Amino acid sequence: MMNKQKIESKYWNPYLETLDYEKIKRLQLRKFKDILKYAFDNSLLYREIYEEAGLKPEDIQSFEDIQKVPIIDKKYLINIWMIEVFMEMV
């Protein structure tokens, strides 16, 4: 049986938690773009919302570009659902 040594560190993930500011910002932007692209490629609803706003995932190249992404909250989704239900009744 091996002796377990307790490794103490103030960091859960030393690599990520000690990155300099610029590297953190680049990582955040890359992850945001990955999520946006995934939603665009895998959800018809999100694709339609983004296309209606004139947005493609490759349009996001900086943090300033994130302002182009429409805010999609619960109220917005409920309104879309209500419009679709109404259109089916007509």
Short mmCIF file of N, CA, C and O in Angstrom, two decimals:
data_model
loop_
_atom_site.label_atom_id
_atom_site.label_comp_id
_atom_site.label_asym_id
_atom_site.label_seq_id
_atom_site.Cartn_x
_atom_site.Cartn_y
_atom_site.Cartn_z
N MET A 1 0.84 -1.19 0.00
CA MET A 1 0.00 0.00 0.00
C MET A 1 0.89 1.25 0.00
O MET A 1 1.83 1.34 0.75
N MET A 2 0.56 2.20 -0.86
CA MET A 2 1.37 3.41 -0.98
C MET A 2 0.95 4.44 0.06
O MET A 2 -0.21 4.54 0.42
N ASN A 3 1.92 5.18 0.52
CA ASN A 3 1.63 6.29 1.42
C ASN A 3 1.12 7.45 0.59
O ASN A 3 1.71 7.81 -0.42
N LYS A 4 0.03 7.99 1.03
CA LYS A 4 -0.52 9.15 0.32
C LYS A 4 0.04 10.41 0.97
O LYS A 4 -0.07 10.60 2.16
N GLN A 5 0.65 11.24 0.17
CA GLN A 5 1.16 12.50 0.67
C GLN A 5 0.16 13.59 0.32
O GLN A 5 -0.33 13.66 -0.79
N LYS A 6 -0.12 14.37 1.30
CA LYS A 6 -1.04 15.47 1.09
C LYS A 6 -0.30 16.63 0.42
O LYS A 6 0.69 17.12 0.94
N ILE A 7 -0.73 16.99 -0.74
CA ILE A 7 -0.12 18.09 -1.46
C ILE A 7 -0.95 19.34 -1.18
O ILE A 7 -2.14 19.38 -1.47
N GLU A 8 -0.29 20.31 -0.62
CA GLU A 8 -0.99 21.54 -0.27
C GLU A 8 -0.62 22.63 -1.27
O GLU A 8 0.54 22.84 -1.57
N SER A 9 -1.61 23.28 -1.78
CA SER A 9 -1.41 24.38 -2.69
C SER A 9 -2.56 25.36 -2.52
O SER A 9 -3.67 24.95 -2.22
N LYS A 10 -2.26 26.61 -2.71
CA LYS A 10 -3.35 27.59 -2.62
C LYS A 10 -4.14 27.67 -3.92
O LYS A 10 -5.12 28.38 -4.01
N TYR A 11 -3.70 26.92 -4.93
CA TYR A 11 -4.39 26.92 -6.23
C TYR A 11 -5.01 25.56 -6.51
O TYR A 11 -4.42 24.54 -6.29
N TRP A 12 -6.23 25.61 -7.05
CA TRP A 12 -6.86 24.39 -7.52
C TRP A 12 -6.24 23.99 -8.85
O TRP A 12 -5.98 22.84 -9.12
N ASN A 13 -6.03 24.98 -9.73
CA ASN A 13 -5.40 24.76 -11.03
C ASN A 13 -4.31 25.82 -11.20
O ASN A 13 -4.59 26.91 -11.71
N PRO A 14 -3.09 25.51 -10.78
CA PRO A 14 -2.03 26.52 -10.82
C PRO A 14 -1.81 27.16 -12.19
O PRO A 14 -1.58 28.37 -12.28
N TYR A 15 -1.91 26.39 -13.26
CA TYR A 15 -1.68 26.96 -14.59
C TYR A 15 -2.69 28.06 -14.89
O TYR A 15 -2.32 29.19 -15.24
N LEU A 16 -3.98 27.73 -14.77
CA LEU A 16 -5.01 28.72 -15.11
C LEU A 16 -5.06 29.87 -14.12
O LEU A 16 -5.27 31.02 -14.50
N GLU A 17 -4.85 29.57 -12.86
CA GLU A 17 -5.00 30.60 -11.84
C GLU A 17 -3.82 31.55 -11.74
O GLU A 17 -3.90 32.54 -11.01
N THR A 18 -2.77 31.26 -12.47
CA THR A 18 -1.61 32.16 -12.43
C THR A 18 -1.30 32.78 -13.80
O THR A 18 -0.25 33.37 -13.98
N LEU A 19 -2.22 32.63 -14.74
CA LEU A 19 -2.02 33.25 -16.06
C LEU A 19 -2.00 34.77 -15.93
O LEU A 19 -2.70 35.34 -15.10
N ASP A 20 -1.25 35.40 -16.80
CA ASP A 20 -1.27 36.86 -16.78
C ASP A 20 -2.57 37.36 -17.42
O ASP A 20 -3.28 36.63 -18.10
N TYR A 21 -2.86 38.62 -17.18
CA TYR A 21 -4.13 39.23 -17.57
C TYR A 21 -4.44 39.05 -19.06
O TYR A 21 -5.56 38.68 -19.44
N GLU A 22 -3.47 39.31 -19.93
CA GLU A 22 -3.71 39.21 -21.37
C GLU A 22 -4.03 37.78 -21.80
O GLU A 22 -4.90 37.57 -22.66
N LYS A 23 -3.36 36.81 -21.23
CA LYS A 23 -3.64 35.41 -21.57
C LYS A 23 -5.03 35.00 -21.08
O LYS A 23 -5.74 34.27 -21.76
N ILE A 24 -5.42 35.50 -19.93
CA ILE A 24 -6.76 35.21 -19.41
C ILE A 24 -7.82 35.79 -20.35
O ILE A 24 -8.80 35.13 -20.69
N LYS A 25 -7.62 37.03 -20.79
CA LYS A 25 -8.58 37.66 -21.70
C LYS A 25 -8.69 36.90 -23.01
O LYS A 25 -9.78 36.70 -23.54
N ARG A 26 -7.55 36.46 -23.56
CA ARG A 26 -7.58 35.68 -24.81
C ARG A 26 -8.31 34.35 -24.61
O ARG A 26 -9.10 33.93 -25.47
N LEU A 27 -8.06 33.71 -23.47
CA LEU A 27 -8.74 32.45 -23.17
C LEU A 27 -10.25 32.66 -23.03
O LEU A 27 -11.04 31.88 -23.58
N GLN A 28 -10.65 33.71 -22.33
CA GLN A 28 -12.07 34.00 -22.18
C GLN A 28 -12.74 34.25 -23.52
O GLN A 28 -13.84 33.74 -23.78
N LEU A 29 -12.10 35.02 -24.38
CA LEU A 29 -12.67 35.31 -25.70
C LEU A 29 -12.77 34.04 -26.52
O LEU A 29 -13.80 33.80 -27.16
N ARG A 30 -11.73 33.21 -26.50
CA ARG A 30 -11.77 31.96 -27.26
C ARG A 30 -12.90 31.06 -26.78
O ARG A 30 -13.65 30.49 -27.57
N LYS A 31 -13.08 30.94 -25.47
CA LYS A 31 -14.15 30.10 -24.93
C LYS A 31 -15.52 30.66 -25.29
O LYS A 31 -16.44 29.92 -25.61
N PHE A 32 -15.68 31.99 -25.25
CA PHE A 32 -16.94 32.60 -25.64
C PHE A 32 -17.26 32.28 -27.09
O PHE A 32 -18.38 31.90 -27.44
N LYS A 33 -16.26 32.43 -27.96
CA LYS A 33 -16.45 32.15 -29.38
C LYS A 33 -16.79 30.67 -29.60
O LYS A 33 -17.63 30.36 -30.46
N ASP A 34 -16.17 29.78 -28.85
CA ASP A 34 -16.47 28.34 -28.97
C ASP A 34 -17.92 28.06 -28.61
O ASP A 34 -18.61 27.30 -29.31
N ILE A 35 -18.40 28.66 -27.54
CA ILE A 35 -19.79 28.46 -27.10
C ILE A 35 -20.77 29.02 -28.13
O ILE A 35 -21.78 28.39 -28.48
N LEU A 36 -20.47 30.22 -28.63
CA LEU A 36 -21.33 30.85 -29.64
C LEU A 36 -21.40 29.99 -30.90
O LEU A 36 -22.49 29.75 -31.44
N LYS A 37 -20.27 29.49 -31.35
CA LYS A 37 -20.23 28.65 -32.54
C LYS A 37 -21.00 27.35 -32.30
O LYS A 37 -21.75 26.89 -33.17
N TYR A 38 -20.84 26.76 -31.12
CA TYR A 38 -21.56 25.52 -30.81
C TYR A 38 -23.07 25.76 -30.87
O TYR A 38 -23.81 24.97 -31.48
N ALA A 39 -23.53 26.85 -30.26
CA ALA A 39 -24.96 27.16 -30.27
C ALA A 39 -25.44 27.39 -31.71
O ALA A 39 -26.51 26.91 -32.11
N PHE A 40 -24.67 28.11 -32.49
CA PHE A 40 -25.02 28.41 -33.88
C PHE A 40 -25.12 27.12 -34.70
O PHE A 40 -26.05 26.94 -35.49
N ASP A 41 -24.16 26.23 -34.51
CA ASP A 41 -24.10 25.00 -35.30
C ASP A 41 -25.08 23.92 -34.85
O ASP A 41 -25.46 23.06 -35.65
N ASN A 42 -25.53 23.97 -33.59
CA ASN A 42 -26.30 22.86 -33.05
C ASN A 42 -27.71 23.19 -32.59
O ASN A 42 -28.44 22.30 -32.15
N SER A 43 -28.10 24.46 -32.69
CA SER A 43 -29.44 24.84 -32.27
C SER A 43 -30.09 25.70 -33.35
O SER A 43 -29.63 26.81 -33.63
N LEU A 44 -31.15 25.18 -33.92
CA LEU A 44 -31.87 25.93 -34.95
C LEU A 44 -32.39 27.25 -34.38
O LEU A 44 -32.32 28.29 -35.04
N LEU A 45 -32.88 27.22 -33.15
CA LEU A 45 -33.41 28.45 -32.53
C LEU A 45 -32.32 29.52 -32.41
O LEU A 45 -32.51 30.66 -32.83
N TYR A 46 -31.17 29.14 -31.86
CA TYR A 46 -30.10 30.13 -31.71
C TYR A 46 -29.58 30.59 -33.06
O TYR A 46 -29.28 31.77 -33.25
N ARG A 47 -29.48 29.68 -34.01
CA ARG A 47 -29.03 30.07 -35.35
C ARG A 47 -29.98 31.13 -35.92
O ARG A 47 -29.54 32.14 -36.47
N GLU A 48 -31.29 30.90 -35.80
CA GLU A 48 -32.27 31.86 -36.32
C GLU A 48 -32.15 33.22 -35.62
O GLU A 48 -32.21 34.26 -36.26
N ILE A 49 -31.96 33.19 -34.30
CA ILE A 49 -31.83 34.44 -33.55
C ILE A 49 -30.59 35.21 -33.99
O ILE A 49 -30.64 36.41 -34.23
N TYR A 50 -29.48 34.50 -34.11
CA TYR A 50 -28.23 35.15 -34.52
C TYR A 50 -28.32 35.66 -35.96
O TYR A 50 -27.88 36.77 -36.25
N GLU A 51 -28.90 34.87 -36.86
CA GLU A 51 -29.02 35.31 -38.25
C GLU A 51 -29.93 36.52 -38.36
O GLU A 51 -29.68 37.43 -39.15
N GLU A 52 -31.00 36.54 -37.56
CA GLU A 52 -31.91 37.68 -37.57
C GLU A 52 -31.17 38.96 -37.12
O GLU A 52 -31.46 40.06 -37.60
N ALA A 53 -30.21 38.78 -36.23
CA ALA A 53 -29.41 39.92 -35.76
C ALA A 53 -28.26 40.23 -36.72
O ALA A 53 -27.49 41.16 -36.48
N GLY A 54 -28.14 39.42 -37.79
CA GLY A 54 -27.06 39.63 -38.75
C GLY A 54 -25.71 39.20 -38.22
O GLY A 54 -24.69 39.78 -38.57
N LEU A 55 -25.70 38.17 -37.38
CA LEU A 55 -24.49 37.74 -36.70
C LEU A 55 -24.09 36.33 -37.10
O LEU A 55 -24.93 35.44 -37.16
N LYS A 56 -22.81 36.15 -37.38
CA LYS A 56 -22.22 34.83 -37.60
C LYS A 56 -21.11 34.68 -36.56
O LYS A 56 -20.51 35.68 -36.16
N PRO A 57 -20.83 33.46 -36.12
CA PRO A 57 -19.79 33.28 -35.10
C PRO A 57 -18.46 33.92 -35.45
O PRO A 57 -17.79 34.49 -34.57
N GLU A 58 -18.08 33.90 -36.72
CA GLU A 58 -16.79 34.48 -37.10
C GLU A 58 -16.76 36.01 -37.00
O GLU A 58 -15.69 36.62 -37.11
N ASP A 59 -17.92 36.63 -36.77
CA ASP A 59 -17.97 38.08 -36.60
C ASP A 59 -17.39 38.52 -35.25
O ASP A 59 -17.05 39.68 -35.08
N ILE A 60 -17.30 37.60 -34.32
CA ILE A 60 -16.80 37.92 -32.99
C ILE A 60 -15.28 37.74 -32.98
O ILE A 60 -14.77 36.63 -33.01
N GLN A 61 -14.58 38.86 -32.97
CA GLN A 61 -13.11 38.84 -32.98
C GLN A 61 -12.50 39.57 -31.78
O GLN A 61 -11.30 39.48 -31.57
N SER A 62 -13.34 40.28 -31.02
CA SER A 62 -12.84 41.03 -29.87
C SER A 62 -13.95 41.11 -28.82
O SER A 62 -15.11 40.79 -29.09
N PHE A 63 -13.58 41.58 -27.63
CA PHE A 63 -14.59 41.75 -26.59
C PHE A 63 -15.63 42.78 -26.99
O PHE A 63 -16.79 42.66 -26.62
N GLU A 64 -15.23 43.78 -27.74
CA GLU A 64 -16.18 44.80 -28.20
C GLU A 64 -17.26 44.19 -29.10
O GLU A 64 -18.40 44.61 -29.09
N ASP A 65 -16.88 43.17 -29.87
CA ASP A 65 -17.83 42.50 -30.78
C ASP A 65 -18.92 41.75 -30.03
O ASP A 65 -19.99 41.49 -30.59
N ILE A 66 -18.68 41.41 -28.78
CA ILE A 66 -19.67 40.65 -28.00
C ILE A 66 -20.96 41.44 -27.88
O ILE A 66 -22.04 40.86 -27.77
N GLN A 67 -20.88 42.77 -27.96
CA GLN A 67 -22.09 43.59 -27.89
C GLN A 67 -23.04 43.31 -29.04
O GLN A 67 -24.23 43.63 -28.95
N LYS A 68 -22.54 42.71 -30.12
CA LYS A 68 -23.38 42.37 -31.27
C LYS A 68 -24.29 41.17 -31.00
O LYS A 68 -25.28 40.97 -31.70
N VAL A 69 -23.93 40.38 -30.00
CA VAL A 69 -24.68 39.16 -29.70
C VAL A 69 -25.96 39.55 -28.96
O VAL A 69 -25.92 40.20 -27.92
N PRO A 70 -27.13 39.14 -29.49
CA PRO A 70 -28.38 39.48 -28.82
C PRO A 70 -28.48 38.78 -27.46
O PRO A 70 -28.03 37.65 -27.30
N ILE A 71 -29.05 39.49 -26.51
CA ILE A 71 -29.27 38.92 -25.19
C ILE A 71 -30.50 38.02 -25.26
O ILE A 71 -31.58 38.45 -25.68
N ILE A 72 -30.32 36.78 -24.88
CA ILE A 72 -31.40 35.80 -24.93
C ILE A 72 -31.69 35.37 -23.51
O ILE A 72 -30.94 34.61 -22.91
N ASP A 73 -32.78 35.89 -22.96
CA ASP A 73 -33.15 35.52 -21.60
C ASP A 73 -34.50 34.81 -21.62
O ASP A 73 -35.10 34.58 -22.68
N LYS A 74 -34.96 34.45 -20.46
CA LYS A 74 -36.21 33.69 -20.35
C LYS A 74 -37.39 34.45 -20.96
O LYS A 74 -38.19 33.88 -21.70
N LYS A 75 -37.46 35.75 -20.71
CA LYS A 75 -38.57 36.55 -21.25
C LYS A 75 -38.55 36.53 -22.77
O LYS A 75 -39.59 36.40 -23.42
N TYR A 76 -37.37 36.65 -23.36
CA TYR A 76 -37.22 36.62 -24.82
C TYR A 76 -37.70 35.28 -25.38
O TYR A 76 -38.44 35.24 -26.37
N LEU A 77 -37.28 34.19 -24.75
CA LEU A 77 -37.68 32.86 -25.21
C LEU A 77 -39.18 32.63 -25.07
O LEU A 77 -39.80 32.02 -25.95
N ILE A 78 -39.76 33.11 -23.99
CA ILE A 78 -41.22 32.99 -23.81
C ILE A 78 -41.95 33.75 -24.90
O ILE A 78 -42.94 33.27 -25.46
N ASN A 79 -41.48 34.95 -25.23
CA ASN A 79 -42.11 35.74 -26.29
C ASN A 79 -42.04 35.01 -27.63
O ASN A 79 -43.02 35.00 -28.39
N ILE A 80 -40.90 34.41 -27.93
CA ILE A 80 -40.77 33.64 -29.18
C ILE A 80 -41.76 32.49 -29.19
O ILE A 80 -42.46 32.25 -30.17
N TRP A 81 -41.85 31.78 -28.06
CA TRP A 81 -42.77 30.65 -27.96
C TRP A 81 -44.21 31.12 -28.14
O TRP A 81 -44.98 30.49 -28.88
N MET A 82 -44.59 32.23 -27.52
CA MET A 82 -45.96 32.73 -27.63
C MET A 82 -46.28 33.14 -29.06
O MET A 82 -47.39 32.89 -29.54
N ILE A 83 -45.34 33.74 -29.75
CA ILE A 83 -45.55 34.14 -31.14
C ILE A 83 -45.77 32.89 -32.00
O ILE A 83 -46.67 32.86 -32.84
N GLU A 84 -44.95 31.86 -31.78
CA GLU A 84 -45.10 30.63 -32.57
C GLU A 84 -46.45 29.97 -32.31
O GLU A 84 -47.10 29.50 -33.24
N VAL A 85 -46.88 29.93 -31.05
CA VAL A 85 -48.18 29.34 -30.72
C VAL A 85 -49.30 30.14 -31.39
O VAL A 85 -50.22 29.57 -31.97
N PHE A 86 -49.21 31.47 -31.34
CA PHE A 86 -50.22 32.32 -31.96
C PHE A 86 -50.27 32.09 -33.46
O PHE A 86 -51.35 31.99 -34.05
N MET A 87 -49.09 31.99 -34.10
CA MET A 87 -49.05 31.82 -35.55
C MET A 87 -49.66 30.47 -35.96
O MET A 87 -50.27 30.36 -37.02
N GLU A 88 -49.51 29.46 -35.11
CA GLU A 88 -50.11 28.16 -35.42
C GLU A 88 -51.63 28.21 -35.32
O GLU A 88 -52.33 27.45 -35.99
N MET A 89 -52.15 29.11 -34.48
CA MET A 89 -53.61 29.21 -34.29
C MET A 89 -54.25 29.96 -35.45
O MET A 89 -55.44 29.81 -35.68
N VAL A 90 -53.51 30.79 -36.14
CA VAL A 90 -54.07 31.62 -37.20
C VAL A 90 -54.25 30.82 -38.46
O VAL A 90 -53.65 29.93 -38.84
#
